[in-house]
Short mmCIF file of C-alpha atoms in Angstrom, two decimals:
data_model
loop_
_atom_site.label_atom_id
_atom_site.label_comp_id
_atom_site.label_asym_id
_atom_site.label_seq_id
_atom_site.Cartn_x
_atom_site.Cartn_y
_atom_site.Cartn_z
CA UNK P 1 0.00 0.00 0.00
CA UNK P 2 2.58 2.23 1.07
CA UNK P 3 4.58 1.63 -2.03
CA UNK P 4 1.04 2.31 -4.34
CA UNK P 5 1.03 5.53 -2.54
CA UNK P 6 4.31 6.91 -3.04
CA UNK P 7 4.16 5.58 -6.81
CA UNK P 8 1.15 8.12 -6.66
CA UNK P 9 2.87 10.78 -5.43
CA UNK P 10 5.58 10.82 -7.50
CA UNK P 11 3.40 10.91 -10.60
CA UNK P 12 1.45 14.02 -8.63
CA UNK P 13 5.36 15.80 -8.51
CA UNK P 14 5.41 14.98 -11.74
CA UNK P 15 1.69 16.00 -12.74
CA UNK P 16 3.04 19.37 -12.25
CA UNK P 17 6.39 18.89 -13.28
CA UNK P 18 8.75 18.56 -16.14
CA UNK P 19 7.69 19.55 -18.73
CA UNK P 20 7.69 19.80 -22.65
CA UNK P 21 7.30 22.97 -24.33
CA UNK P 22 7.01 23.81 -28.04
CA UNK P 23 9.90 25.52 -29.73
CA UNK P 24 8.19 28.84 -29.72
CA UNK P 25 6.85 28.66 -26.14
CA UNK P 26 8.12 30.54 -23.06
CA UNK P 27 7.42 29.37 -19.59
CA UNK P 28 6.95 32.51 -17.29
CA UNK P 29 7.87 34.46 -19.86
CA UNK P 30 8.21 38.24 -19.65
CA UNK P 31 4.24 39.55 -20.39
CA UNK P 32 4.07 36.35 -16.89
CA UNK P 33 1.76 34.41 -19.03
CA UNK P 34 0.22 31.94 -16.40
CA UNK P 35 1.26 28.24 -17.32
CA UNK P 36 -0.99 24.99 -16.82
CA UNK P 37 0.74 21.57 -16.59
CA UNK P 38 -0.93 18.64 -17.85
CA UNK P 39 -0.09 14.95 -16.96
CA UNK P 40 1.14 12.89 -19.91
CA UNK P 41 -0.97 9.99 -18.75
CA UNK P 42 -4.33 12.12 -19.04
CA UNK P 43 -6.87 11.18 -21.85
CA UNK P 44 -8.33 13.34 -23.68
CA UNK P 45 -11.03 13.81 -21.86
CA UNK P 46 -9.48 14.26 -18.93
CA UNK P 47 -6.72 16.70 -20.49
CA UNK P 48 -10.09 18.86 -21.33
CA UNK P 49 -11.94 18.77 -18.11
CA UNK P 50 -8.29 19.73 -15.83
CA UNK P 51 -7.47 22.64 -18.37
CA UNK P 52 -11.37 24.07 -18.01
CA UNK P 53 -11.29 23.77 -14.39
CA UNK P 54 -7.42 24.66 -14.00
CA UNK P 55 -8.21 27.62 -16.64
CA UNK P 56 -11.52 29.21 -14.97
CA UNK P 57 -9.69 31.74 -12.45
CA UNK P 58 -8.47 33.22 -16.00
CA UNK P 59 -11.80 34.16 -17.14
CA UNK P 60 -10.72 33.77 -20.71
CA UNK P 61 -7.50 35.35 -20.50
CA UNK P 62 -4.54 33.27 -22.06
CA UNK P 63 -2.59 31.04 -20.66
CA UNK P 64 0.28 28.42 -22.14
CA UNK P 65 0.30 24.61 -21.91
CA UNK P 66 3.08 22.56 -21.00
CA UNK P 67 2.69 18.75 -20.66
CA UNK P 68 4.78 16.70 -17.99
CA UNK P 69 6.07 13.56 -18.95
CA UNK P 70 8.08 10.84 -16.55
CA UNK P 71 11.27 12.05 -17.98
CA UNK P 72 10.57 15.19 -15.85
CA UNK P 73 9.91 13.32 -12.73
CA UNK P 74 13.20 11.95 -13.02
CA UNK P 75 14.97 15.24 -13.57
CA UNK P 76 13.38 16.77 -11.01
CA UNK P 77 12.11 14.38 -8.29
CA UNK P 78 14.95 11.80 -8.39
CA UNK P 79 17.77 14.11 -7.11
CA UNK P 80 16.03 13.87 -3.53
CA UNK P 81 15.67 10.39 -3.43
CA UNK P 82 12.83 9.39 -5.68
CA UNK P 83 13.16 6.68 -7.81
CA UNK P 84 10.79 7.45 -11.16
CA UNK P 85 11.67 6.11 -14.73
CA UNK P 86 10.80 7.83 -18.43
CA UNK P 87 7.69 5.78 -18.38
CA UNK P 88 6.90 6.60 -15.08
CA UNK P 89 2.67 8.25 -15.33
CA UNK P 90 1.86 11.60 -14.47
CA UNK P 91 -2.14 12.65 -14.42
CA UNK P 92 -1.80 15.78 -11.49
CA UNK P 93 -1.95 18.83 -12.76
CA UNK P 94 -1.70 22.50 -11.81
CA UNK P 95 -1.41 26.67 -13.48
CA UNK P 96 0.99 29.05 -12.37
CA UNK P 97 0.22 32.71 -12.10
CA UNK P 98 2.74 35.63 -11.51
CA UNK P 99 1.11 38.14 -9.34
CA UNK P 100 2.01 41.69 -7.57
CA UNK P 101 4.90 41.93 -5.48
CA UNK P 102 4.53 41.52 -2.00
CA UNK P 103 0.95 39.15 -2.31
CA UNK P 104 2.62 35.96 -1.55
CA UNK P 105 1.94 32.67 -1.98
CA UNK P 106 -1.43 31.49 -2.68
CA UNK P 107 -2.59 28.21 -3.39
CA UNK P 108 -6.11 26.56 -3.90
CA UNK P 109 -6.71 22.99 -4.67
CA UNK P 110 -9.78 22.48 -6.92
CA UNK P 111 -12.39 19.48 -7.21
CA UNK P 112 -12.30 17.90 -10.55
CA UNK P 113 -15.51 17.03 -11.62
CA UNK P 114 -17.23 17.90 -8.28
CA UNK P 115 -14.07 16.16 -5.77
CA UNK P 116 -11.42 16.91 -4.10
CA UNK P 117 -8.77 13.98 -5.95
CA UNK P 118 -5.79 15.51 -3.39
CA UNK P 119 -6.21 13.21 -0.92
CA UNK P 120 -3.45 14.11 1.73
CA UNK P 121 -1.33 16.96 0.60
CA UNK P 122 -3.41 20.63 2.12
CA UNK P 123 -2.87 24.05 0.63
CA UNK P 124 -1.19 25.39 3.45
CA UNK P 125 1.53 22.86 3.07
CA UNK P 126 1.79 23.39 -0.76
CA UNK P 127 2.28 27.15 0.60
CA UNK P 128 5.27 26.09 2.85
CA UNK P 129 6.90 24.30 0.00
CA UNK P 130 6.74 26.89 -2.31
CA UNK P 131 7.86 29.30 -0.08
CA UNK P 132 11.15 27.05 0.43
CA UNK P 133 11.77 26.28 -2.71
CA UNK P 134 11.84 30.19 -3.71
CA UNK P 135 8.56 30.92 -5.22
CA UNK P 136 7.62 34.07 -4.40
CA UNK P 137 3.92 36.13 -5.04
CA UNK P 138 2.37 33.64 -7.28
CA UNK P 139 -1.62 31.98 -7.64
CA UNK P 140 -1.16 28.36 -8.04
CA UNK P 141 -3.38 26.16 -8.49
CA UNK P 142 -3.93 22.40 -8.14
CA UNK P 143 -6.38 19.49 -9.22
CA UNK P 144 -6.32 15.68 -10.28
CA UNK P 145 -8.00 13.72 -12.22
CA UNK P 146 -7.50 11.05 -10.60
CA UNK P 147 -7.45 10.29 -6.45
CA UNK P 148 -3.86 11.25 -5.29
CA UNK P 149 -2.00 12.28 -2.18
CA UNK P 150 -0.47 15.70 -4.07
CA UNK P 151 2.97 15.33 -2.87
CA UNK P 152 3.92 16.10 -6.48
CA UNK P 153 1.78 19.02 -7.51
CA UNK P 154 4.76 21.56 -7.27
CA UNK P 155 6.81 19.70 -9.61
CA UNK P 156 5.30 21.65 -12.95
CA UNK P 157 6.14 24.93 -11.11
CA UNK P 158 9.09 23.93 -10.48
CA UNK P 159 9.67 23.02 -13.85
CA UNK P 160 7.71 26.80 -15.45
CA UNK P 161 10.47 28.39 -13.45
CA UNK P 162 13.26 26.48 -14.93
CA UNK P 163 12.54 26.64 -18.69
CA UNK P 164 12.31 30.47 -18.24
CA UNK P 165 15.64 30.58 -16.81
CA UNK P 166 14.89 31.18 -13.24
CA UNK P 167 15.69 27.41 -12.18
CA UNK P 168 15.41 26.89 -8.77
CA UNK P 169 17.81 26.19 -5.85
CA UNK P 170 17.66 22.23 -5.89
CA UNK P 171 18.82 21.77 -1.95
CA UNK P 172 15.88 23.89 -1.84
CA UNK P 173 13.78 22.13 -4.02
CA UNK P 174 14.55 19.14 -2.11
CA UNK P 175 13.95 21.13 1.48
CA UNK P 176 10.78 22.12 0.04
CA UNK P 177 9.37 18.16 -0.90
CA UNK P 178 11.22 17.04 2.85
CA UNK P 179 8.61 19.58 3.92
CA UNK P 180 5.64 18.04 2.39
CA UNK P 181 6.21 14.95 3.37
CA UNK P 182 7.02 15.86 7.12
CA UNK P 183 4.13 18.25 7.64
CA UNK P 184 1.50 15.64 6.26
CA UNK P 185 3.10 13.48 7.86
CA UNK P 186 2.32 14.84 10.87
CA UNK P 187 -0.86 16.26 10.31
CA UNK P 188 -2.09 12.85 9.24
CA UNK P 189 -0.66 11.43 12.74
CA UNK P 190 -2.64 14.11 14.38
CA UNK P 191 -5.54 14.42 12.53
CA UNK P 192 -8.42 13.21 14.87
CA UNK P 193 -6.45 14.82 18.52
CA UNK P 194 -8.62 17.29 20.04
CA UNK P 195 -6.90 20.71 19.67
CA UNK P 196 -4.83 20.38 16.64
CA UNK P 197 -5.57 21.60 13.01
CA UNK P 198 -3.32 22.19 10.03
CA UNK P 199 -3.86 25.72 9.70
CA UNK P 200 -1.76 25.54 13.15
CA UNK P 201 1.02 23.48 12.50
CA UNK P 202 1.44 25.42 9.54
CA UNK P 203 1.41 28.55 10.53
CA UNK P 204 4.10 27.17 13.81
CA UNK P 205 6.32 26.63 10.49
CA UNK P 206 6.07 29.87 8.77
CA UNK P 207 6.23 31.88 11.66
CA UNK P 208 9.14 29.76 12.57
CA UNK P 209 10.84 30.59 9.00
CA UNK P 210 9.95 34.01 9.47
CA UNK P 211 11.81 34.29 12.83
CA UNK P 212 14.65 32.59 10.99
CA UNK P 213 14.96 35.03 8.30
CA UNK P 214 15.21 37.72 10.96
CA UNK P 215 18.22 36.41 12.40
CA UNK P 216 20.33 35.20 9.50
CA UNK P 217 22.21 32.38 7.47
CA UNK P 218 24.19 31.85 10.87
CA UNK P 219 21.30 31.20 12.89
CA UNK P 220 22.37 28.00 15.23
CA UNK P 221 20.46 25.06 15.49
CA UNK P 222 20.01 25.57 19.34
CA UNK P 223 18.38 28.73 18.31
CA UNK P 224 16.14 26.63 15.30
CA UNK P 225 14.71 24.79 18.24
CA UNK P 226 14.26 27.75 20.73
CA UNK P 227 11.80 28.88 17.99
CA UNK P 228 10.44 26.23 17.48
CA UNK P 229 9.32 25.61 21.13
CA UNK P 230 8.07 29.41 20.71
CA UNK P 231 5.98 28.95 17.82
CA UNK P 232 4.35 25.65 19.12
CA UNK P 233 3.57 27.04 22.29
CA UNK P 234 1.79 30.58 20.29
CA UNK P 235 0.35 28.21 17.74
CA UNK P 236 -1.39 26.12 21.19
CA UNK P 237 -0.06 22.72 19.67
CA UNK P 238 2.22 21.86 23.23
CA UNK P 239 -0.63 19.27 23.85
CA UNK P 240 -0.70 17.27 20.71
CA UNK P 241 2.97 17.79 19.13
CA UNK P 242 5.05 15.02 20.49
CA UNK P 243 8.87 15.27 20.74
CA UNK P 244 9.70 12.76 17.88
CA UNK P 245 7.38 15.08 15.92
CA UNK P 246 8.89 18.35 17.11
CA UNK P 247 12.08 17.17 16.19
CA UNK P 248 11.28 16.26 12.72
CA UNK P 249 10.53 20.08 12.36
CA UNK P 250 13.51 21.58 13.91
CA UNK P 251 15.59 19.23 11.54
CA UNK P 252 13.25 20.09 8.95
CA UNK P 253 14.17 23.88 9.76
CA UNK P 254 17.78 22.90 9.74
CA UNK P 255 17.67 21.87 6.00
CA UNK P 256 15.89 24.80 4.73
CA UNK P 257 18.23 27.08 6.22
CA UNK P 258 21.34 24.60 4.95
CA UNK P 259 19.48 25.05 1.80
CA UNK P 260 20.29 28.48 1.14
CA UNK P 261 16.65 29.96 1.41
CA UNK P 262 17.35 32.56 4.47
CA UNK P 263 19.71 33.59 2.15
CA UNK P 264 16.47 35.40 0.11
CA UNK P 265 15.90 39.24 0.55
CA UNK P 266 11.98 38.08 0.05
CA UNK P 267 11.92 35.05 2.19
CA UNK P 268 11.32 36.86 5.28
CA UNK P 269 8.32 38.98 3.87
CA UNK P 270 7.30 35.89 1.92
CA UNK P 271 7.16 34.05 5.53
CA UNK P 272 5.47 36.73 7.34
CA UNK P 273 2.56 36.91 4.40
CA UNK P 274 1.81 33.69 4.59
CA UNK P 275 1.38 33.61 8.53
CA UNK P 276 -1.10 36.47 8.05
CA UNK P 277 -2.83 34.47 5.37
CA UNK P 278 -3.13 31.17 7.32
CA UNK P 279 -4.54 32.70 10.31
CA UNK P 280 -7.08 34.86 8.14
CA UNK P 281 -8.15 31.87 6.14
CA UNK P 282 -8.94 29.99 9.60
CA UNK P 283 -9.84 32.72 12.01
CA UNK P 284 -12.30 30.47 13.61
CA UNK P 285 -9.18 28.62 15.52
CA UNK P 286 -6.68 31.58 15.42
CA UNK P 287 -9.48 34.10 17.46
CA UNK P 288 -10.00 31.68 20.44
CA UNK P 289 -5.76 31.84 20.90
CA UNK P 290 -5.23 35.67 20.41
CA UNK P 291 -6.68 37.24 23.44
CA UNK P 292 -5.34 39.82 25.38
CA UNK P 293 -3.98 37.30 27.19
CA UNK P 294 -2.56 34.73 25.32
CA UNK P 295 -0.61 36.94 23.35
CA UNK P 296 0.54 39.35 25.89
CA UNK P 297 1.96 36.40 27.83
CA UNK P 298 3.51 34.50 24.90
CA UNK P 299 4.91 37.79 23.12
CA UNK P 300 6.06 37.96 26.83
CA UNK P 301 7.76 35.00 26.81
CA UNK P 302 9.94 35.41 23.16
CA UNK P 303 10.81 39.22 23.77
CA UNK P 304 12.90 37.70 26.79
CA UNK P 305 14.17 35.59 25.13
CA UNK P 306 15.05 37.90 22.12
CA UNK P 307 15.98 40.00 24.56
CA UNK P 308 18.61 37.66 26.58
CA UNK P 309 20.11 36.66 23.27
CA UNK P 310 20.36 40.33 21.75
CA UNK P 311 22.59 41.24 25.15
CA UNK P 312 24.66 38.33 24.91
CA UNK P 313 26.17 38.99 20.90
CA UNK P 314 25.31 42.37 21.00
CA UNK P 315 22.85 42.16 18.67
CA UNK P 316 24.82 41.03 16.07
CA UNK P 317 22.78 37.09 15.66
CA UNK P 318 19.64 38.72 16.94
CA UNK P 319 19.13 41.89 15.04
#
């Protein structure tokens, strides 16, 4: 089973991945024409129903088409430790829109014909994955034809960025599917707890990557998990994360910055738009932890310890 489902979500990664483009066409190009990716292993049918439901959003403006074979899985997937062939299948699919500066990262999964066929993967955690693999202020947008866990869908973007000449940071790219993995992962662990939603572990992790930025490339893993306590403790997930699973984050953390991401002017605005967007997209479980007193005590709580560590280097780590 567990073999089935990673076979899945490889040919999700590559649903929106690789990709082959006609001689004349320009991924991303300069006039930011959004981009759809369609799975190779689509029929016709289903090529026509994922480009009028992946297409919609446009309202009839153009778009180009790029189709993602298993030869892209393999180019992009494989190099962090995937094991896909040329006639590996590929029926996920997804468009890529440029948008303003400073709008973020938004994502939206759609039904295809009336479903939700992204079985595991959420949009919050495509968000987080885009976000550390260097996407910046872009709609993307996700669907399958088929039932699938997702774990691929940012392949295709992946691959829009690179045929434009923009390829991405592959230590990130691999950070960024590490991330995927871990954060449904743990999400599916804790699914049915009492007290614990995906908008929260989520948002733990950007506001973690945000507090990253602020200090720097040379940010120490002691540090990493000092803000990660923090942001589990503000996010109200001390009662359902467990230590194996707080670990898995801090060494998540630890490869992204490895990766080279901090090293991004945007990733710290990046991070801090898509904390905002989280909690506004689930305010329902983000009012009932921001009262007066919650946050006074918590904001409390990490301006000593900003504070402490500010003193100590003279703000040099912690400015």
């Amino acid at each position: 089973m567990k073999k089935t489902i990673k076979i899945l979500t490889a040919i999700l990664f590559s649903a929106v991945a690789t990709i082959v483009v006609g001689q004349n066409n320009r991924v991303l190009a300069d006039d930011e024409t959004p981009v759809v990716t369609l799975g190779t292993s689509l029929t016709d049918s289903q090529k026509d129903g994922t480009l009028k439901i992946l297409t919609a959003p446009l309202n009839g403006g153009n778009y180009q088409t790029i189709t993602v074979t298993g030869s892209d899985l393999v180019r992009y997937l494989n190099p962090s430790g995937d094991n896909f062939t040329t006639s590996s299948g590929v029926w996920s699919s997804a468009m890529i829109q440029k948008t303003s500066s400073g709008s973020g990262i938004n994502v939206k999964i759609l039904d295809y014909n009336g479903k939700n066929n992204i079985t595991t993967i959420t949009a919050n955690q495509y968000k987080n994955a885009a976000l550390t693999a260097g996407i910046t202020d872009a709609n993307i947008y996700v669907t399958s034809a088929i039932p699938i866990d997702g774990s691929g869908a940012l392949a295709g973007v992946y691959a829009a960025y690179a045929k434009n000449g923009n390829a991405l940071n592959q230590k990130q790219v691999n950070a960024a599917q590490d991330e995927m993995n871990t954060l449904s992962g743990i999400t599916q662990d804790n699914k049915d707890k009492k007290g614990y939603s995906d908008a929260q572990l989520n948002n733990a992790v950007a506001g973690a990557k945000s507090e990253m930025a602020k200090q720097g490339q040379n940010i120490s893993d002691s540090q990493i998990r000092d803000i990660v306590n923090n942001q589990i403790n503000i996010n109200h997930l001390g009662n359902t994360i467990n230590n194996n699973q707080k670990n898995q984050i801090v060494n998540l953390l630890i490869e992204i910055r490895d990766s080279g991401a901090l090293k991004s002017s945007s990733f710290k605005g990046q991070a801090s738009k898509l904390s905002s967007q989280i909690e506004n997209s689930a305010k329902n479980i983000f009012n009932k932890f921001n009262t007066p007193e919650n946050r006074s005590w918590l904001q409390q709580l990490w301006d000593s310890i900003v504070n402490f560590f500010s003193h100590m280097f003279g703000g040099v780590i912690l400015g």
